[in-house]
Amino acid sequence: MTPTSALSETFAALGDPTRLAILGRLASEGDMTVQEIARPFAMSLPAVSQHLKVLERAGLISRGRDGQKRPCRLEAARLAETALWFDHTRAAWERRFDRLERFLAAPQSPPASKGEDHEP
Amino acid sequence: MTPTSALSETFAALGDPTRLAILGRLASEGDMTVQEIARPFAMSLPAVSQHLKVLERAGLISRGRDGQKRPCRLEAARLAETALWFDHTRAAWERRFDRLERFLAAPQSPPASKGEDHEP
DNA sequence: TGGATATTTAAGTGATGACTTAAATAAGAG
DNA sequence: CTCTTATTTAAGTCATCACTTAAATATCCA
């Protein structure tokens, strides 16, 4: 569905503690202006503005306009869409296990697992 | 629970199309050696090896030893653990909506939403 | 109009990231 | 021991990233 490049761009946007904290705060406290978002961080306003641009490009937030303020809002839809990747990956993983189980349950000779020593 | 820095490191590891593809293949095809992993990619073996190191540091894969081969295995546990962030974030988001709804349902005057123009 | 507030753009810097090729290490096979 | 296979380390390059300060833009308010 979503092309891998877009997915990885979204994950890359999540791959920064500051941006993760911003999203967390938008989720629990609701829409905020850039100044409000910036307040708890020990960094300049432009730095925060740049983080917000990354989040917006990744589709994780949107911005409205309220006079001179640009309120930021979490985009829950993109969040949910991104979470799907984990579901799909886990599903593929489990499908593989099911196949393996069915194979091992068959009355033929067991196939002797190849990759040993997997807890160093 | 998981410190934000570790979470963001994991997301950063997911924020690359090559690594995302590697994980997808490990999920659906099972444990693979470095060579097998590298085969479909148009990049050198050391490049792939470096990607694997990133994934391992992020806890997303583990590696065993089978003679000269180092089979890579997806770490489903870390994957599930990472997916929890989405659950938590969505939960916080919904809690906020519940509070808002309860407030709006109260017989007092409605609070006039502040952030307008949120679909440009 | 002029001034204060909110936010972004520009331009630069140092660190990190994604590669490369060449050489090192590790282990199985003759 | 030597050859081949599997993987990693070393070292270097080029692009991107996370910031910074200074200046530009936009909007409100008197």
Tab-separated table of C-alpha atoms (C1' of nucleotides) in Angstrom:
chain	number	residue	atom	x	y	z
A	1	MET	CA	0.000	0.000	0.000
A	2	THR	CA	2.090	2.840	1.267
A	3	PRO	CA	5.352	2.830	-0.694
A	4	THR	CA	8.333	1.776	1.397
A	5	SER	CA	10.067	5.096	0.851
A	6	ALA	CA	7.186	7.019	2.452
A	7	LEU	CA	7.038	4.561	5.318
A	8	SER	CA	10.722	4.886	6.009
A	9	GLU	CA	10.431	8.664	5.847
A	10	THR	CA	7.792	8.503	8.557
A	11	PHE	CA	9.914	6.199	10.685
A	12	ALA	CA	12.881	8.487	10.173
A	13	ALA	CA	10.762	11.375	11.455
A	14	LEU	CA	10.001	9.300	14.558
A	15	GLY	CA	13.685	8.545	14.974
A	16	ASP	CA	14.499	11.625	17.018
A	17	PRO	CA	13.804	12.052	20.754
A	18	THR	CA	12.723	15.667	20.391
A	19	ARG	CA	10.172	14.863	17.695
A	20	LEU	CA	8.922	11.862	19.629
A	21	ALA	CA	8.397	14.103	22.659
A	22	ILE	CA	6.582	16.691	20.528
A	23	LEU	CA	4.178	14.072	19.217
A	24	GLY	CA	3.584	12.718	22.690
A	25	ARG	CA	2.674	16.132	23.941
A	26	LEU	CA	0.387	16.869	21.013
A	27	ALA	CA	-1.383	13.589	21.700
A	28	SER	CA	-2.003	14.181	25.381
A	29	GLU	CA	-2.394	17.958	25.478
A	30	GLY	CA	-3.942	18.707	22.114
A	31	ASP	CA	-3.142	21.350	19.519
A	32	MET	CA	-0.310	23.709	20.389
A	33	THR	CA	1.459	26.695	18.901
A	34	VAL	CA	5.140	26.573	18.030
A	35	GLN	CA	6.025	28.602	21.105
A	36	GLU	CA	4.139	26.276	23.408
A	37	ILE	CA	5.768	23.282	21.794
A	38	ALA	CA	9.201	24.851	22.099
A	39	ARG	CA	8.877	25.920	25.743
A	40	PRO	CA	10.115	22.706	27.453
A	41	PHE	CA	13.059	22.215	25.102
A	42	ALA	CA	16.543	23.624	25.548
A	43	MET	CA	16.834	24.661	21.929
A	44	SER	CA	16.143	27.661	19.736
A	45	LEU	CA	12.775	28.352	18.156
A	46	PRO	CA	14.038	27.785	14.605
A	47	ALA	CA	15.284	24.369	15.660
A	48	VAL	CA	11.811	23.435	16.833
A	49	SER	CA	10.319	24.921	13.687
A	50	GLN	CA	12.567	22.677	11.628
A	51	HIS	CA	11.512	19.622	13.604
A	52	LEU	CA	7.895	20.546	12.940
A	53	LYS	CA	8.603	20.780	9.239
A	54	VAL	CA	10.014	17.245	9.305
A	55	LEU	CA	6.937	15.979	11.125
A	56	GLU	CA	4.659	17.749	8.676
A	57	ARG	CA	6.458	16.362	5.624
A	58	ALA	CA	6.099	12.913	7.141
A	59	GLY	CA	2.364	13.523	7.489
A	60	LEU	CA	2.489	13.129	11.258
A	61	ILE	CA	1.191	16.612	12.021
A	62	SER	CA	-0.792	19.276	10.195
A	63	ARG	CA	-0.862	22.991	10.792
A	64	GLY	CA	-3.709	25.465	10.795
A	65	ARG	CA	-3.700	29.215	11.072
A	66	ASP	CA	-5.050	31.269	13.939
A	67	GLY	CA	-3.902	34.827	13.432
A	68	GLN	CA	-0.169	34.946	13.810
A	69	LYS	CA	-0.120	31.504	15.394
A	70	ARG	CA	0.262	28.214	13.545
A	71	PRO	CA	-1.363	25.614	15.737
A	72	CYS	CA	0.023	22.110	15.245
A	73	ARG	CA	-2.184	19.068	15.380
A	74	LEU	CA	-1.271	15.419	15.577
A	75	GLU	CA	-2.370	13.479	12.495
A	76	ALA	CA	-3.714	10.337	14.101
A	77	ALA	CA	-4.549	8.847	10.715
A	78	ARG	CA	-0.939	8.712	9.600
A	79	LEU	CA	0.015	7.360	12.968
A	80	ALA	CA	-2.463	4.500	12.603
A	81	GLU	CA	-1.379	3.901	9.028
A	82	THR	CA	2.227	3.631	10.148
A	83	ALA	CA	1.354	1.244	12.952
A	84	LEU	CA	-0.037	-1.103	10.313
A	85	TRP	CA	3.479	-1.982	9.235
A	86	PHE	CA	3.976	-3.756	12.565
A	87	ASP	CA	0.764	-5.687	12.101
A	88	HIS	CA	1.746	-6.780	8.614
A	89	THR	CA	5.212	-7.768	9.694
A	90	ARG	CA	3.966	-9.728	12.665
A	91	ALA	CA	1.381	-11.418	10.448
A	92	ALA	CA	4.048	-12.529	7.989
A	93	TRP	CA	6.141	-13.771	10.889
A	94	GLU	CA	3.263	-15.809	12.295
A	95	ARG	CA	2.326	-17.214	8.925
A	96	ARG	CA	5.848	-18.550	8.697
A	97	PHE	CA	5.548	-20.202	12.069
A	98	ASP	CA	2.272	-21.790	11.123
A	99	ARG	CA	3.842	-23.289	8.024
A	100	LEU	CA	6.768	-24.554	10.063
A	101	GLU	CA	4.524	-26.094	12.681
A	102	ARG	CA	2.425	-27.863	10.105
A	103	PHE	CA	5.604	-29.168	8.534
A	104	LEU	CA	6.970	-30.464	11.826
A	105	ALA	CA	3.650	-32.061	12.696
A	106	ALA	CA	3.782	-34.116	9.498
A	107	PRO	CA	4.813	-37.806	9.966
A	108	GLN	CA	8.006	-37.474	7.881
A	109	SER	CA	11.458	-37.135	9.373
A	110	PRO	CA	12.066	-33.856	11.198
A	111	PRO	CA	14.289	-31.490	9.155
A	112	ALA	CA	17.005	-30.733	11.781
A	113	SER	CA	17.105	-27.004	12.439
A	114	LYS	CA	20.021	-25.347	10.621
A	115	GLY	CA	20.809	-22.108	12.450
A	116	GLU	CA	22.189	-23.090	15.857
A	117	ASP	CA	23.545	-21.120	18.778
A	118	HIS	CA	20.972	-18.383	18.658
A	119	GLU	CA	21.344	-17.162	22.257
A	120	PRO	CA	24.931	-16.037	22.898
B	1	MET	CA	8.998	2.179	30.285
B	2	THR	CA	11.518	2.042	27.463
B	3	PRO	CA	13.483	5.288	27.599
B	4	THR	CA	12.694	7.687	24.798
B	5	SER	CA	16.260	7.588	23.516
B	6	ALA	CA	16.098	3.806	22.955
B	7	LEU	CA	12.715	4.141	21.282
B	8	SER	CA	13.947	6.810	18.932
B	9	GLU	CA	17.009	4.711	18.151
B	10	THR	CA	14.719	1.871	17.131
B	11	PHE	CA	12.601	4.177	14.988
B	12	ALA	CA	15.747	5.598	13.432
B	13	ALA	CA	16.774	2.055	12.525
B	14	LEU	CA	13.401	1.616	10.825
B	15	GLY	CA	13.857	4.894	8.996
B	16	ASP	CA	15.734	3.457	6.037
B	17	PRO	CA	14.148	1.618	3.094
B	18	THR	CA	16.918	-0.982	2.891
B	19	ARG	CA	16.601	-1.906	6.560
B	20	LEU	CA	12.825	-1.980	6.311
B	21	ALA	CA	13.111	-4.382	3.389
B	22	ILE	CA	15.563	-6.567	5.296
B	23	LEU	CA	13.189	-6.868	8.241
B	24	GLY	CA	10.293	-7.653	5.932
B	25	ARG	CA	12.208	-10.460	4.362
B	26	LEU	CA	13.351	-11.875	7.681
B	27	ALA	CA	9.728	-11.870	8.811
B	28	SER	CA	8.342	-13.703	5.818
B	29	GLU	CA	11.261	-15.938	4.885
B	30	GLY	CA	12.877	-16.655	8.234
B	31	ASP	CA	16.506	-16.596	9.344
B	32	MET	CA	19.021	-15.698	6.657
B	33	THR	CA	22.763	-15.320	6.293
B	34	VAL	CA	24.342	-11.992	5.389
B	35	GLN	CA	24.914	-13.142	1.811
B	36	GLU	CA	21.301	-14.170	1.373
B	37	ILE	CA	20.154	-10.886	2.819
B	38	ALA	CA	22.470	-8.947	0.546
B	39	ARG	CA	21.569	-10.767	-2.669
B	40	PRO	CA	18.599	-8.620	-3.813
B	41	PHE	CA	20.281	-5.307	-3.046
B	42	ALA	CA	22.440	-3.275	-5.391
B	43	MET	CA	25.031	-2.534	-2.748
B	44	SER	CA	28.243	-3.979	-1.403
B	45	LEU	CA	28.371	-6.650	1.278
B	46	PRO	CA	29.952	-4.333	3.874
B	47	ALA	CA	27.093	-1.892	3.351
B	48	VAL	CA	24.600	-4.617	4.205
B	49	SER	CA	26.724	-5.699	7.140
B	50	GLN	CA	26.591	-2.149	8.465
B	51	HIS	CA	22.827	-2.047	8.113
B	52	LEU	CA	22.640	-5.284	10.081
B	53	LYS	CA	24.753	-3.788	12.817
B	54	VAL	CA	22.309	-0.889	13.087
B	55	LEU	CA	19.382	-3.299	13.300
B	56	GLU	CA	21.165	-5.357	15.936
B	57	ARG	CA	22.034	-2.333	18.075
B	58	ALA	CA	18.387	-1.327	17.888
B	59	GLY	CA	17.435	-4.788	19.145
B	60	LEU	CA	15.445	-5.547	15.999
B	61	ILE	CA	17.509	-8.571	14.994
B	62	SER	CA	19.835	-11.019	16.715
B	63	ARG	CA	22.601	-13.114	15.235
B	64	GLY	CA	23.642	-16.673	15.864
B	65	ARG	CA	26.620	-18.622	14.607
B	66	ASP	CA	26.548	-21.550	12.241
B	67	GLY	CA	30.098	-22.255	11.173
B	68	GLN	CA	31.302	-19.338	9.111
B	69	LYS	CA	27.773	-18.048	8.689
B	70	ARG	CA	26.042	-15.555	10.981
B	71	PRO	CA	22.336	-16.206	10.553
B	72	CYS	CA	20.153	-13.179	11.289
B	73	ARG	CA	16.826	-13.505	13.021
B	74	LEU	CA	14.071	-10.979	13.440
B	75	GLU	CA	13.476	-10.053	17.077
B	76	ALA	CA	9.707	-10.031	17.188
B	77	ALA	CA	9.732	-9.015	20.849
B	78	ARG	CA	11.389	-5.685	20.185
B	79	LEU	CA	9.086	-5.167	17.270
B	80	ALA	CA	6.041	-5.666	19.480
B	81	GLU	CA	7.555	-3.479	22.170
B	82	THR	CA	8.075	-0.696	19.652
B	83	ALA	CA	4.543	-0.992	18.344
B	84	LEU	CA	3.329	-0.233	21.852
B	85	TRP	CA	4.324	3.403	21.394
B	86	PHE	CA	1.538	3.767	18.855
B	87	ASP	CA	-0.954	2.226	21.252
B	88	HIS	CA	0.087	4.543	24.051
B	89	THR	CA	0.001	7.580	21.846
B	90	ARG	CA	-3.396	6.722	20.444
B	91	ALA	CA	-4.681	6.051	23.972
B	92	ALA	CA	-3.521	9.480	25.155
B	93	TRP	CA	-5.139	11.021	22.094
B	94	GLU	CA	-8.438	9.308	22.795
B	95	ARG	CA	-8.380	10.172	26.475
B	96	ARG	CA	-8.121	13.787	25.430
B	97	PHE	CA	-11.150	13.440	23.174
B	98	ASP	CA	-13.155	11.810	25.923
B	99	ARG	CA	-12.396	14.692	28.262
B	100	LEU	CA	-13.362	17.178	25.550
B	101	GLU	CA	-16.604	15.380	24.797
B	102	ARG	CA	-17.587	15.268	28.431
B	103	PHE	CA	-16.847	18.959	28.673
B	104	LEU	CA	-18.917	19.830	25.622
B	105	ALA	CA	-21.789	17.680	26.822
B	106	ALA	CA	-21.944	19.684	30.054
B	107	PRO	CA	-24.794	22.261	30.180
B	108	GLN	CA	-22.438	25.293	30.437
B	109	SER	CA	-21.545	27.533	27.534
B	110	PRO	CA	-19.432	25.826	24.864
B	111	PRO	CA	-15.773	26.991	24.952
B	112	ALA	CA	-15.447	28.218	21.330
B	113	SER	CA	-12.687	26.169	19.661
B	114	LYS	CA	-9.504	28.199	19.371
B	115	GLY	CA	-7.521	26.755	16.470
B	116	GLU	CA	-9.441	27.497	13.293
B	117	ASP	CA	-8.719	26.859	9.635
B	118	HIS	CA	-7.295	23.409	10.081
B	119	GLU	CA	-7.705	22.185	6.463
B	120	PRO	CA	-5.788	24.435	4.057
C	1	DT	C1'	1.679	53.994	10.955
C	2	DG	C1'	4.747	51.791	14.183
C	3	DG	C1'	5.773	48.432	17.411
C	4	DA	C1'	5.346	43.938	19.697
C	5	DT	C1'	4.549	38.949	18.976
C	6	DA	C1'	4.734	34.499	16.232
C	7	DT	C1'	6.994	32.028	12.964
C	8	DT	C1'	9.990	31.127	9.057
C	9	DT	C1'	14.037	31.662	5.912
C	10	DA	C1'	18.960	32.030	5.158
C	11	DA	C1'	23.377	30.704	5.871
C	12	DG	C1'	26.808	28.400	8.240
C	13	DT	C1'	28.946	24.573	11.286
C	14	DG	C1'	30.011	20.156	13.351
C	15	DA	C1'	28.319	15.451	13.788
C	16	DT	C1'	26.287	11.513	11.838
C	17	DG	C1'	24.857	8.428	8.023
C	18	DA	C1'	25.125	5.619	3.879
C	19	DC	C1'	27.905	4.145	1.091
C	20	DT	C1'	32.697	2.679	-1.289
C	21	DT	C1'	37.187	-0.272	-1.888
C	22	DA	C1'	40.875	-2.690	0.231
C	23	DA	C1'	42.476	-5.449	3.713
C	24	DA	C1'	41.747	-8.315	7.972
C	25	DT	C1'	39.647	-12.227	10.476
C	26	DA	C1'	37.243	-16.738	10.940
C	27	DA	C1'	36.111	-21.216	9.617
C	28	DG	C1'	35.352	-25.293	6.446
C	29	DA	C1'	37.465	-28.356	2.767
C	30	DG	C1'	41.220	-30.513	0.225
D	1	DC	C1'	49.056	-25.648	5.271
D	2	DT	C1'	46.568	-23.486	1.502
D	3	DC	C1'	42.479	-22.227	-0.897
D	4	DT	C1'	37.873	-20.733	-0.877
D	5	DT	C1'	33.813	-18.868	1.417
D	6	DA	C1'	31.532	-15.776	4.901
D	7	DT	C1'	31.753	-11.750	7.300
D	8	DT	C1'	33.830	-7.750	9.449
D	9	DT	C1'	37.079	-3.791	10.100
D	10	DA	C1'	39.432	0.254	8.358
D	11	DA	C1'	39.506	4.326	6.110
D	12	DG	C1'	37.808	7.648	3.213
D	13	DT	C1'	34.038	10.381	0.630
D	14	DC	C1'	29.823	12.845	-0.050
D	15	DA	C1'	25.187	13.955	1.553
D	16	DT	C1'	22.068	14.773	5.179
D	17	DC	C1'	20.969	16.242	9.889
D	18	DA	C1'	20.495	18.891	14.093
D	19	DC	C1'	21.517	22.652	15.530
D	20	DT	C1'	23.027	27.986	15.697
D	21	DT	C1'	22.493	33.299	14.970
D	22	DA	C1'	20.787	36.956	12.164
D	23	DA	C1'	17.472	38.666	9.280
D	24	DA	C1'	12.954	38.367	6.865
D	25	DT	C1'	7.884	37.896	6.949
D	26	DA	C1'	3.250	37.955	8.841
D	27	DT	C1'	-0.185	39.474	11.950
D	28	DC	C1'	-2.128	41.811	15.782
D	29	DC	C1'	-2.707	46.020	18.628
D	30	DA	C1'	-2.565	50.880	19.877
